[in-house]
Amino acid sequence: MKFLDEYRDADTGRAVLAEIARVAARLPSVKIMEVCGGHTHALHRFGVLDLLPANVEMVHGPGCPVCVVPMGRIDDAIDLAARDGVTMCCYGDLLRVPGNRRNLLDARAAGADVRIVYSPLDALAIAVAEPDREVVFLGIGFETTAPATALTVLEAQRQDVANFSVLCDHVLIVPGLRAILSSPDVRLDGFLGPGHVSTVIGCAPFQFVADEYELPLVVSGFEPLDLLEGLLMVLRQIAEGRHEVENQYRRIVPDDGNPVAMRTIASVFELRDHFEWRGLGTLAHSALAIREDLARFDAERRFDLPGVRIADPRACQCGEVLKGVLRPWECKVFGTACTPETPIGTCMVSSEGACAAAFTYGGKRREVAVRTS
């Protein structure tokens, strides 16, 4: 297939669904985690969840980059943004992520210079245009967005831009998956692997899922037929007693990833000893920091930040949602106290958050309908 409409062809979709139903009929109840937040939204948006057999349950994983950032790191960004002479640049979905008492949008309303950018290079351009201000880019995301941040740091070095730095919150997908798999309250039968991350790191880093935990993982794309074919591949492995890493998204994802992007990441970043993830706790070697030789572009080194660890609100159950223990609508504040307009947790804020997807596309209503039918 070459064109977008081919990946949304209804007749082909019905044929794949019929095969999914045939394979699933040979299985007990199975639980499959889609790792990527983009998959979560696509599953809801295209109605795929409504079409699956009753014994195939999809649960949501830690692959939403905004969702896993802990509250203390948001407070660091708010503290920095509120300082005189500082311009904080970030992606739009970070503005409303709750800190302890307020978010970046509140800080902007109170007079902080917080600007939305579409690329870290936009932040660098602001720094060049306004040399009298300290311009900080709030770098966030998995390996998908880390190359863009790394290239921007290298460009800042090339141009010798003295007033540009990065507050780095880039995290790595493999430690997050390991934390999920080692959690005693999580039971999974397979994974849809993250398509976007895999364009950078390839498929090999996920081999531990098959080798150590004996579970299948299929890297999948984001169109309806991508998702259906990826699920079918996972279910076939389960039915045949196999546990392998397979690549459904071959048109985009090379098995060995993007070596140039990985070298770029390594040239700018190094592993942190440990980093806190929302809902998962502190994980060793799970995040990136700017290398010592590029320290002048590291906002954590340039500014004295609070660095306080802050517990999530008691009412928020984002951690359980990120681990696949709870579905969004099972959180006691979902759709009542916590909505996209009044979010308590990050999963309701981000464009890739599981709670936002369920709220927007009616996940709670579907679940109620299933329970009462």
mmCIF file of C-alpha atoms in Angstrom:
data_model
loop_
_atom_site.group_PDB
_atom_site.id
_atom_site.type_symbol
_atom_site.label_atom_id
_atom_site.label_comp_id
_atom_site.label_asym_id
_atom_site.label_seq_id
_atom_site.Cartn_x
_atom_site.Cartn_y
_atom_site.Cartn_z
ATOM 1 C CA MET A 1 0.000 0.000 0.000
ATOM 2 C CA LYS A 2 1.188 3.503 -0.852
ATOM 3 C CA PHE A 3 -1.596 5.941 -0.015
ATOM 4 C CA LEU A 4 -3.266 7.017 3.226
ATOM 5 C CA ASP A 5 -6.760 5.941 2.182
ATOM 6 C CA GLU A 6 -5.486 2.413 1.624
ATOM 7 C CA TYR A 7 -4.581 2.213 5.320
ATOM 8 C CA ARG A 8 -8.196 3.160 6.124
ATOM 9 C CA ASP A 9 -9.920 0.850 3.640
ATOM 10 C CA ALA A 10 -13.078 -0.541 5.242
ATOM 11 C CA ASP A 11 -13.193 -3.832 3.303
ATOM 12 C CA THR A 12 -9.590 -4.661 4.193
ATOM 13 C CA GLY A 13 -10.295 -3.691 7.790
ATOM 14 C CA ARG A 14 -13.255 -6.086 7.955
ATOM 15 C CA ALA A 15 -11.101 -8.910 6.606
ATOM 16 C CA VAL A 16 -8.381 -8.306 9.203
ATOM 17 C CA LEU A 17 -10.993 -8.058 11.971
ATOM 18 C CA ALA A 18 -12.456 -11.390 10.890
ATOM 19 C CA GLU A 19 -9.005 -12.966 11.187
ATOM 20 C CA ILE A 20 -8.489 -11.320 14.586
ATOM 21 C CA ALA A 21 -11.786 -12.837 15.747
ATOM 22 C CA ARG A 22 -10.787 -16.257 14.407
ATOM 23 C CA VAL A 23 -7.420 -16.234 16.210
ATOM 24 C CA ALA A 24 -8.840 -14.719 19.409
ATOM 25 C CA ALA A 25 -11.490 -17.468 19.587
ATOM 26 C CA ARG A 26 -8.660 -19.924 20.356
ATOM 27 C CA LEU A 27 -7.379 -17.828 23.264
ATOM 28 C CA PRO A 28 -8.417 -17.069 26.827
ATOM 29 C CA SER A 29 -8.736 -13.416 27.843
ATOM 30 C CA VAL A 30 -5.600 -11.538 26.834
ATOM 31 C CA LYS A 31 -4.338 -8.107 27.810
ATOM 32 C CA ILE A 32 -2.191 -6.173 25.338
ATOM 33 C CA MET A 33 -0.501 -2.884 26.139
ATOM 34 C CA GLU A 34 -0.083 -0.193 23.523
ATOM 35 C CA VAL A 35 3.059 1.586 24.681
ATOM 36 C CA CYS A 36 2.711 4.778 22.663
ATOM 37 C CA GLY A 37 0.248 7.550 23.479
ATOM 38 C CA GLY A 38 -0.252 8.064 19.761
ATOM 39 C CA HIS A 39 -1.545 4.502 19.539
ATOM 40 C CA THR A 40 -3.912 5.164 22.438
ATOM 41 C CA HIS A 41 -5.504 8.124 20.674
ATOM 42 C CA ALA A 42 -5.672 6.304 17.343
ATOM 43 C CA LEU A 43 -7.364 3.274 18.923
ATOM 44 C CA HIS A 44 -10.013 5.555 20.424
ATOM 45 C CA ARG A 45 -10.327 7.939 17.485
ATOM 46 C CA PHE A 46 -10.826 5.245 14.846
ATOM 47 C CA GLY A 47 -13.128 3.160 17.043
ATOM 48 C CA VAL A 48 -10.830 0.135 16.967
ATOM 49 C CA LEU A 49 -11.549 -0.685 20.614
ATOM 50 C CA ASP A 50 -15.252 -1.131 19.805
ATOM 51 C CA LEU A 51 -14.461 -3.722 17.138
ATOM 52 C CA LEU A 52 -12.204 -6.092 19.055
ATOM 53 C CA PRO A 53 -13.372 -9.433 20.469
ATOM 54 C CA ALA A 54 -14.527 -9.297 24.084
ATOM 55 C CA ASN A 55 -11.553 -11.367 25.274
ATOM 56 C CA VAL A 56 -8.973 -8.927 23.834
ATOM 57 C CA GLU A 57 -8.339 -6.031 26.216
ATOM 58 C CA MET A 58 -6.130 -3.066 25.386
ATOM 59 C CA VAL A 59 -4.429 -1.161 28.212
ATOM 60 C CA HIS A 60 -2.379 1.995 28.056
ATOM 61 C CA GLY A 61 1.339 2.288 28.704
ATOM 62 C CA PRO A 62 3.958 4.889 29.651
ATOM 63 C CA GLY A 63 4.620 6.181 26.143
ATOM 64 C CA CYS A 64 3.126 9.655 26.607
ATOM 65 C CA PRO A 65 6.142 11.941 27.141
ATOM 66 C CA VAL A 66 4.234 14.712 28.889
ATOM 67 C CA CYS A 67 2.417 12.263 31.159
ATOM 68 C CA VAL A 68 5.540 10.808 32.770
ATOM 69 C CA VAL A 69 7.142 14.139 33.740
ATOM 70 C CA PRO A 70 6.916 14.463 37.537
ATOM 71 C CA MET A 71 5.358 17.456 39.237
ATOM 72 C CA GLY A 72 8.660 18.656 40.689
ATOM 73 C CA ARG A 73 10.178 19.072 37.223
ATOM 74 C CA ILE A 74 7.185 21.152 36.138
ATOM 75 C CA ASP A 75 7.680 23.318 39.223
ATOM 76 C CA ASP A 76 11.338 23.793 38.238
ATOM 77 C CA ALA A 77 10.217 25.094 34.840
ATOM 78 C CA ILE A 78 7.619 27.396 36.426
ATOM 79 C CA ASP A 79 10.178 28.751 38.900
ATOM 80 C CA LEU A 80 12.611 29.480 36.091
ATOM 81 C CA ALA A 81 9.971 31.033 33.817
ATOM 82 C CA ALA A 82 8.938 33.459 36.560
ATOM 83 C CA ARG A 83 12.435 34.964 36.896
ATOM 84 C CA ASP A 84 13.278 38.379 35.493
ATOM 85 C CA GLY A 85 14.967 38.287 32.129
ATOM 86 C CA VAL A 86 14.051 34.662 31.374
ATOM 87 C CA THR A 87 12.001 33.492 28.401
ATOM 88 C CA MET A 88 10.683 29.938 28.695
ATOM 89 C CA CYS A 89 9.914 28.180 25.405
ATOM 90 C CA CYS A 90 7.967 24.931 25.262
ATOM 91 C CA TYR A 91 5.572 22.849 23.226
ATOM 92 C CA GLY A 92 1.911 23.793 23.575
ATOM 93 C CA ASP A 93 0.762 20.693 25.447
ATOM 94 C CA LEU A 94 3.094 21.542 28.325
ATOM 95 C CA LEU A 95 1.352 24.793 29.203
ATOM 96 C CA ARG A 96 -1.439 23.210 31.228
ATOM 97 C CA VAL A 97 0.470 20.360 32.887
ATOM 98 C CA PRO A 98 -0.176 20.817 36.615
ATOM 99 C CA GLY A 99 2.629 21.726 38.950
ATOM 100 C CA ASN A 100 2.196 21.738 42.700
ATOM 101 C CA ARG A 101 0.090 24.900 42.776
ATOM 102 C CA ARG A 102 -0.077 26.199 39.204
ATOM 103 C CA ASN A 103 0.995 25.524 35.626
ATOM 104 C CA LEU A 104 3.008 27.383 32.990
ATOM 105 C CA LEU A 105 -0.140 28.989 31.628
ATOM 106 C CA ASP A 106 -0.856 30.428 35.081
ATOM 107 C CA ALA A 107 2.730 31.672 35.230
ATOM 108 C CA ARG A 108 2.298 33.405 31.876
ATOM 109 C CA ALA A 109 -0.945 34.987 33.056
ATOM 110 C CA ALA A 110 0.981 36.310 36.066
ATOM 111 C CA GLY A 111 3.543 37.993 33.805
ATOM 112 C CA ALA A 112 6.129 35.300 33.024
ATOM 113 C CA ASP A 113 7.479 35.252 29.474
ATOM 114 C CA VAL A 114 6.342 31.780 28.361
ATOM 115 C CA ARG A 115 6.172 31.151 24.624
ATOM 116 C CA ILE A 116 4.892 28.227 22.565
ATOM 117 C CA VAL A 117 7.302 26.926 19.935
ATOM 118 C CA TYR A 118 6.956 24.174 17.359
ATOM 119 C CA SER A 119 10.637 23.253 17.354
ATOM 120 C CA PRO A 120 13.639 23.830 19.617
ATOM 121 C CA LEU A 121 15.154 25.728 16.692
ATOM 122 C CA ASP A 122 12.369 28.282 17.155
ATOM 123 C CA ALA A 123 13.617 28.829 20.707
ATOM 124 C CA LEU A 124 17.163 29.248 19.450
ATOM 125 C CA ALA A 125 15.965 31.830 16.920
ATOM 126 C CA ILE A 126 14.359 33.783 19.779
ATOM 127 C CA ALA A 127 17.642 33.698 21.684
ATOM 128 C CA VAL A 128 19.511 35.058 18.659
ATOM 129 C CA ALA A 129 16.920 37.785 18.103
ATOM 130 C CA GLU A 130 16.766 38.804 21.787
ATOM 131 C CA PRO A 131 20.317 38.585 23.172
ATOM 132 C CA ASP A 132 19.372 40.525 26.310
ATOM 133 C CA ARG A 133 17.160 37.652 27.546
ATOM 134 C CA GLU A 134 17.987 34.175 28.837
ATOM 135 C CA VAL A 135 16.034 31.842 26.573
ATOM 136 C CA VAL A 136 15.363 28.363 27.930
ATOM 137 C CA PHE A 137 13.848 25.529 25.919
ATOM 138 C CA LEU A 138 11.946 22.942 27.967
ATOM 139 C CA GLY A 139 13.137 19.769 26.250
ATOM 140 C CA ILE A 140 10.736 16.879 26.670
ATOM 141 C CA GLY A 141 9.969 13.555 25.058
ATOM 142 C CA PHE A 142 11.383 10.124 24.386
ATOM 143 C CA GLU A 143 14.054 9.285 21.810
ATOM 144 C CA THR A 144 11.645 10.607 19.167
ATOM 145 C CA THR A 145 12.234 14.277 20.011
ATOM 146 C CA ALA A 146 15.713 14.035 21.546
ATOM 147 C CA PRO A 147 17.546 14.333 18.166
ATOM 148 C CA ALA A 148 15.886 17.700 17.437
ATOM 149 C CA THR A 149 16.942 19.029 20.841
ATOM 150 C CA ALA A 150 20.463 17.671 20.344
ATOM 151 C CA LEU A 151 20.814 19.279 16.912
ATOM 152 C CA THR A 152 19.644 22.597 18.353
ATOM 153 C CA VAL A 153 22.283 22.465 21.085
ATOM 154 C CA LEU A 154 24.937 21.745 18.463
ATOM 155 C CA GLU A 155 23.675 24.661 16.366
ATOM 156 C CA ALA A 156 23.770 26.939 19.429
ATOM 157 C CA GLN A 157 27.360 25.873 19.941
ATOM 158 C CA ARG A 158 28.190 26.526 16.283
ATOM 159 C CA GLN A 159 26.691 30.011 16.443
ATOM 160 C CA ASP A 160 28.144 30.617 19.925
ATOM 161 C CA VAL A 161 24.774 31.718 21.296
ATOM 162 C CA ALA A 162 25.471 32.685 24.897
ATOM 163 C CA ASN A 163 21.890 33.165 26.117
ATOM 164 C CA PHE A 164 20.365 29.823 25.119
ATOM 165 C CA SER A 165 19.969 26.720 27.289
ATOM 166 C CA VAL A 166 17.843 23.596 27.617
ATOM 167 C CA LEU A 167 15.972 22.336 30.667
ATOM 168 C CA CYS A 168 16.255 18.675 29.754
ATOM 169 C CA ASP A 169 13.451 16.241 30.606
ATOM 170 C CA HIS A 170 14.085 13.712 27.837
ATOM 171 C CA VAL A 171 13.445 10.134 28.950
ATOM 172 C CA LEU A 172 14.123 6.682 27.476
ATOM 173 C CA ILE A 173 11.476 4.131 26.601
ATOM 174 C CA VAL A 174 13.251 0.896 27.561
ATOM 175 C CA PRO A 175 13.671 1.658 31.310
ATOM 176 C CA GLY A 176 10.018 2.647 31.431
ATOM 177 C CA LEU A 177 8.990 -0.670 29.887
ATOM 178 C CA ARG A 178 11.237 -2.561 32.293
ATOM 179 C CA ALA A 179 9.589 -0.793 35.207
ATOM 180 C CA ILE A 180 6.159 -1.817 33.915
ATOM 181 C CA LEU A 181 7.179 -5.447 33.446
ATOM 182 C CA SER A 182 8.779 -5.679 36.883
ATOM 183 C CA SER A 183 5.720 -4.258 38.642
ATOM 184 C CA PRO A 184 3.967 -7.001 40.644
ATOM 185 C CA ASP A 185 0.473 -5.635 39.978
ATOM 186 C CA VAL A 186 0.780 -5.704 36.174
ATOM 187 C CA ARG A 187 -0.223 -8.721 34.069
ATOM 188 C CA LEU A 188 0.299 -8.463 30.337
ATOM 189 C CA ASP A 189 0.246 -10.889 27.418
ATOM 190 C CA GLY A 190 1.880 -8.744 24.736
ATOM 191 C CA PHE A 191 2.741 -5.288 23.452
ATOM 192 C CA LEU A 192 2.129 -2.979 20.542
ATOM 193 C CA GLY A 193 5.556 -1.340 20.372
ATOM 194 C CA PRO A 194 5.967 2.414 19.834
ATOM 195 C CA GLY A 195 6.222 3.356 16.175
ATOM 196 C CA HIS A 196 7.664 6.851 16.542
ATOM 197 C CA VAL A 197 10.388 5.942 19.041
ATOM 198 C CA SER A 198 11.345 2.981 16.882
ATOM 199 C CA THR A 199 12.090 5.221 13.889
ATOM 200 C CA VAL A 200 15.073 6.373 15.949
ATOM 201 C CA ILE A 201 16.135 3.355 18.035
ATOM 202 C CA GLY A 202 14.891 0.511 15.817
ATOM 203 C CA CYS A 203 13.463 -2.771 17.078
ATOM 204 C CA ALA A 204 16.489 -4.440 18.691
ATOM 205 C CA PRO A 205 16.241 -2.546 22.041
ATOM 206 C CA PHE A 206 12.895 -4.283 22.682
ATOM 207 C CA GLN A 207 14.355 -7.766 22.353
ATOM 208 C CA PHE A 208 14.524 -8.076 26.147
ATOM 209 C CA VAL A 209 10.712 -8.212 26.233
ATOM 210 C CA ALA A 210 10.810 -11.473 24.262
ATOM 211 C CA ASP A 211 14.012 -12.906 25.732
ATOM 212 C CA GLU A 212 13.579 -12.099 29.423
ATOM 213 C CA TYR A 213 9.798 -11.901 29.843
ATOM 214 C CA GLU A 214 8.752 -14.247 27.021
ATOM 215 C CA LEU A 215 6.158 -11.838 25.669
ATOM 216 C CA PRO A 216 5.498 -10.805 22.050
ATOM 217 C CA LEU A 217 6.035 -7.219 20.932
ATOM 218 C CA VAL A 218 5.032 -5.855 17.523
ATOM 219 C CA VAL A 219 6.146 -2.361 16.500
ATOM 220 C CA SER A 220 3.106 -0.819 14.836
ATOM 221 C CA GLY A 221 2.054 2.198 12.827
ATOM 222 C CA PHE A 222 -0.819 4.520 13.609
ATOM 223 C CA GLU A 223 -3.423 4.081 10.886
ATOM 224 C CA PRO A 224 -6.426 1.774 11.478
ATOM 225 C CA LEU A 225 -5.014 -1.053 9.377
ATOM 226 C CA ASP A 226 -1.613 -0.642 11.017
ATOM 227 C CA LEU A 227 -3.200 -1.128 14.417
ATOM 228 C CA LEU A 228 -5.357 -4.061 13.320
ATOM 229 C CA GLU A 229 -2.472 -5.823 11.597
ATOM 230 C CA GLY A 230 -0.195 -5.189 14.585
ATOM 231 C CA LEU A 231 -2.795 -6.656 16.944
ATOM 232 C CA LEU A 232 -3.261 -9.654 14.678
ATOM 233 C CA MET A 233 0.498 -10.263 14.686
ATOM 234 C CA VAL A 234 0.553 -10.149 18.501
ATOM 235 C CA LEU A 235 -2.433 -12.493 18.801
ATOM 236 C CA ARG A 236 -0.904 -14.979 16.351
ATOM 237 C CA GLN A 237 2.264 -15.091 18.421
ATOM 238 C CA ILE A 238 0.248 -15.740 21.582
ATOM 239 C CA ALA A 239 -1.803 -18.464 19.860
ATOM 240 C CA GLU A 240 1.330 -20.148 18.491
ATOM 241 C CA GLY A 241 3.256 -19.905 21.751
ATOM 242 C CA ARG A 242 5.868 -17.576 20.248
ATOM 243 C CA HIS A 243 7.470 -14.519 21.832
ATOM 244 C CA GLU A 244 9.331 -12.420 19.283
ATOM 245 C CA VAL A 245 9.892 -8.791 18.322
ATOM 246 C CA GLU A 246 8.265 -8.110 14.962
ATOM 247 C CA ASN A 247 8.065 -4.977 12.847
ATOM 248 C CA GLN A 248 4.694 -4.164 11.294
ATOM 249 C CA TYR A 249 5.742 -0.570 10.536
ATOM 250 C CA ARG A 250 8.461 -1.455 8.027
ATOM 251 C CA ARG A 251 7.562 1.346 5.646
ATOM 252 C CA ILE A 252 8.817 3.806 8.283
ATOM 253 C CA VAL A 253 10.866 1.875 10.854
ATOM 254 C CA PRO A 254 14.189 0.278 9.863
ATOM 255 C CA ASP A 255 15.038 -2.672 12.102
ATOM 256 C CA ASP A 256 18.270 -0.934 13.144
ATOM 257 C CA GLY A 257 16.660 2.501 13.544
ATOM 258 C CA ASN A 258 18.384 5.717 12.554
ATOM 259 C CA PRO A 259 22.121 5.502 13.357
ATOM 260 C CA VAL A 260 22.694 9.175 12.507
ATOM 261 C CA ALA A 261 20.028 10.269 14.990
ATOM 262 C CA MET A 262 21.443 7.983 17.673
ATOM 263 C CA ARG A 263 24.963 9.357 17.147
ATOM 264 C CA THR A 264 23.584 12.887 17.401
ATOM 265 C CA ILE A 265 21.892 12.065 20.708
ATOM 266 C CA ALA A 266 25.109 10.538 22.037
ATOM 267 C CA SER A 267 27.133 13.590 21.015
ATOM 268 C CA VAL A 268 25.025 15.914 23.181
ATOM 269 C CA PHE A 269 23.509 13.809 25.955
ATOM 270 C CA GLU A 270 24.637 11.340 28.580
ATOM 271 C CA LEU A 271 22.644 9.065 30.861
ATOM 272 C CA ARG A 272 21.460 10.372 34.206
ATOM 273 C CA ASP A 273 22.152 8.120 37.162
ATOM 274 C CA HIS A 274 18.471 8.263 38.027
ATOM 275 C CA PHE A 275 15.325 10.205 37.124
ATOM 276 C CA GLU A 276 11.846 10.373 38.606
ATOM 277 C CA TRP A 277 8.902 9.297 36.442
ATOM 278 C CA ARG A 278 5.354 10.189 37.327
ATOM 279 C CA GLY A 279 3.638 7.036 38.524
ATOM 280 C CA LEU A 280 6.702 4.825 38.165
ATOM 281 C CA GLY A 281 9.030 6.345 40.744
ATOM 282 C CA THR A 282 12.764 6.895 40.352
ATOM 283 C CA LEU A 283 14.315 4.761 37.601
ATOM 284 C CA ALA A 284 18.039 4.249 37.082
ATOM 285 C CA HIS A 285 19.592 5.361 33.783
ATOM 286 C CA SER A 286 16.173 6.263 32.412
ATOM 287 C CA ALA A 287 16.715 9.845 31.226
ATOM 288 C CA LEU A 288 19.173 12.112 29.455
ATOM 289 C CA ALA A 289 21.253 15.042 30.648
ATOM 290 C CA ILE A 290 23.439 17.407 28.644
ATOM 291 C CA ARG A 291 27.079 16.352 28.565
ATOM 292 C CA GLU A 292 29.660 18.130 30.694
ATOM 293 C CA ASP A 293 31.477 19.583 27.673
ATOM 294 C CA LEU A 294 28.229 21.343 26.661
ATOM 295 C CA ALA A 295 27.367 22.474 30.196
ATOM 296 C CA ARG A 296 26.880 26.101 29.166
ATOM 297 C CA PHE A 297 23.696 25.011 27.365
ATOM 298 C CA ASP A 298 22.344 23.134 30.384
ATOM 299 C CA ALA A 299 19.754 25.165 32.308
ATOM 300 C CA GLU A 300 20.176 22.944 35.371
ATOM 301 C CA ARG A 301 23.829 23.966 35.589
ATOM 302 C CA ARG A 302 23.249 27.616 34.701
ATOM 303 C CA PHE A 303 20.424 28.260 37.153
ATOM 304 C CA ASP A 304 19.807 27.299 40.744
ATOM 305 C CA LEU A 305 16.541 25.345 40.579
ATOM 306 C CA PRO A 306 14.390 24.076 43.471
ATOM 307 C CA GLY A 307 14.660 20.426 42.449
ATOM 308 C CA VAL A 308 12.032 19.375 44.974
ATOM 309 C CA ARG A 309 10.304 16.017 44.651
ATOM 310 C CA ILE A 310 6.536 16.494 44.988
ATOM 311 C CA ALA A 311 3.970 13.745 45.394
ATOM 312 C CA ASP A 312 1.061 13.593 42.961
ATOM 313 C CA PRO A 313 -2.363 14.663 44.261
ATOM 314 C CA ARG A 314 -4.031 11.837 46.164
ATOM 315 C CA ALA A 315 -7.094 11.972 43.950
ATOM 316 C CA CYS A 316 -5.023 11.489 40.777
ATOM 317 C CA GLN A 317 -4.429 7.923 39.593
ATOM 318 C CA CYS A 318 -2.331 8.710 36.532
ATOM 319 C CA GLY A 319 0.373 6.365 37.781
ATOM 320 C CA GLU A 320 -1.975 3.379 37.708
ATOM 321 C CA VAL A 321 -3.212 4.384 34.254
ATOM 322 C CA LEU A 322 0.366 4.676 32.945
ATOM 323 C CA LYS A 323 1.142 1.189 34.245
ATOM 324 C CA GLY A 324 -1.992 -0.314 32.726
ATOM 325 C CA VAL A 325 -3.394 -1.218 36.145
ATOM 326 C CA LEU A 326 -6.418 1.058 35.706
ATOM 327 C CA ARG A 327 -8.284 2.179 32.653
ATOM 328 C CA PRO A 328 -8.900 5.936 32.579
ATOM 329 C CA TRP A 329 -12.590 5.789 33.439
ATOM 330 C CA GLU A 330 -11.803 3.659 36.505
ATOM 331 C CA CYS A 331 -10.076 6.642 38.137
ATOM 332 C CA LYS A 332 -12.450 8.114 40.708
ATOM 333 C CA VAL A 333 -12.092 11.686 39.418
ATOM 334 C CA PHE A 334 -12.210 10.920 35.671
ATOM 335 C CA GLY A 335 -14.707 13.149 33.902
ATOM 336 C CA THR A 336 -15.853 14.843 37.123
ATOM 337 C CA ALA A 337 -13.188 16.793 38.996
ATOM 338 C CA CYS A 338 -10.633 15.924 36.297
ATOM 339 C CA THR A 339 -11.449 17.019 32.740
ATOM 340 C CA PRO A 340 -9.356 18.533 29.920
ATOM 341 C CA GLU A 341 -10.531 21.976 31.093
ATOM 342 C CA THR A 342 -9.712 21.267 34.758
ATOM 343 C CA PRO A 343 -7.024 18.567 34.717
ATOM 344 C CA ILE A 344 -5.702 17.102 37.935
ATOM 345 C CA GLY A 345 -3.206 14.756 36.284
ATOM 346 C CA THR A 346 -1.034 14.806 33.184
ATOM 347 C CA CYS A 347 -2.922 11.983 31.438
ATOM 348 C CA MET A 348 -5.870 14.354 31.009
ATOM 349 C CA VAL A 349 -3.726 17.195 29.639
ATOM 350 C CA SER A 350 -1.457 15.815 26.958
ATOM 351 C CA SER A 351 -2.489 15.315 23.357
ATOM 352 C CA GLU A 352 -1.205 11.743 23.841
ATOM 353 C CA GLY A 353 -2.669 11.165 27.308
ATOM 354 C CA ALA A 354 -4.866 8.106 27.836
ATOM 355 C CA CYS A 355 -7.416 9.963 29.968
ATOM 356 C CA ALA A 356 -7.734 12.744 27.390
ATOM 357 C CA ALA A 357 -8.311 10.129 24.672
ATOM 358 C CA ALA A 358 -10.973 8.306 26.687
ATOM 359 C CA PHE A 359 -12.708 11.563 27.602
ATOM 360 C CA THR A 360 -12.605 12.999 24.069
ATOM 361 C CA TYR A 361 -13.717 9.858 22.236
ATOM 362 C CA GLY A 362 -16.195 8.496 24.758
ATOM 363 C CA GLY A 363 -14.289 5.659 26.395
ATOM 364 C CA LYS A 364 -16.225 5.968 29.619
ATOM 365 C CA ARG A 365 -19.565 5.883 27.822
ATOM 366 C CA ARG A 366 -18.512 2.775 25.877
ATOM 367 C CA GLU A 367 -17.467 0.982 29.056
ATOM 368 C CA VAL A 368 -20.754 1.834 30.780
ATOM 369 C CA ALA A 369 -22.643 0.543 27.753
ATOM 370 C CA VAL A 370 -20.717 -2.736 27.819
ATOM 371 C CA ARG A 371 -21.308 -3.241 31.524
ATOM 372 C CA THR A 372 -25.057 -2.576 31.249
ATOM 373 C CA SER A 373 -25.753 -4.535 28.069
#
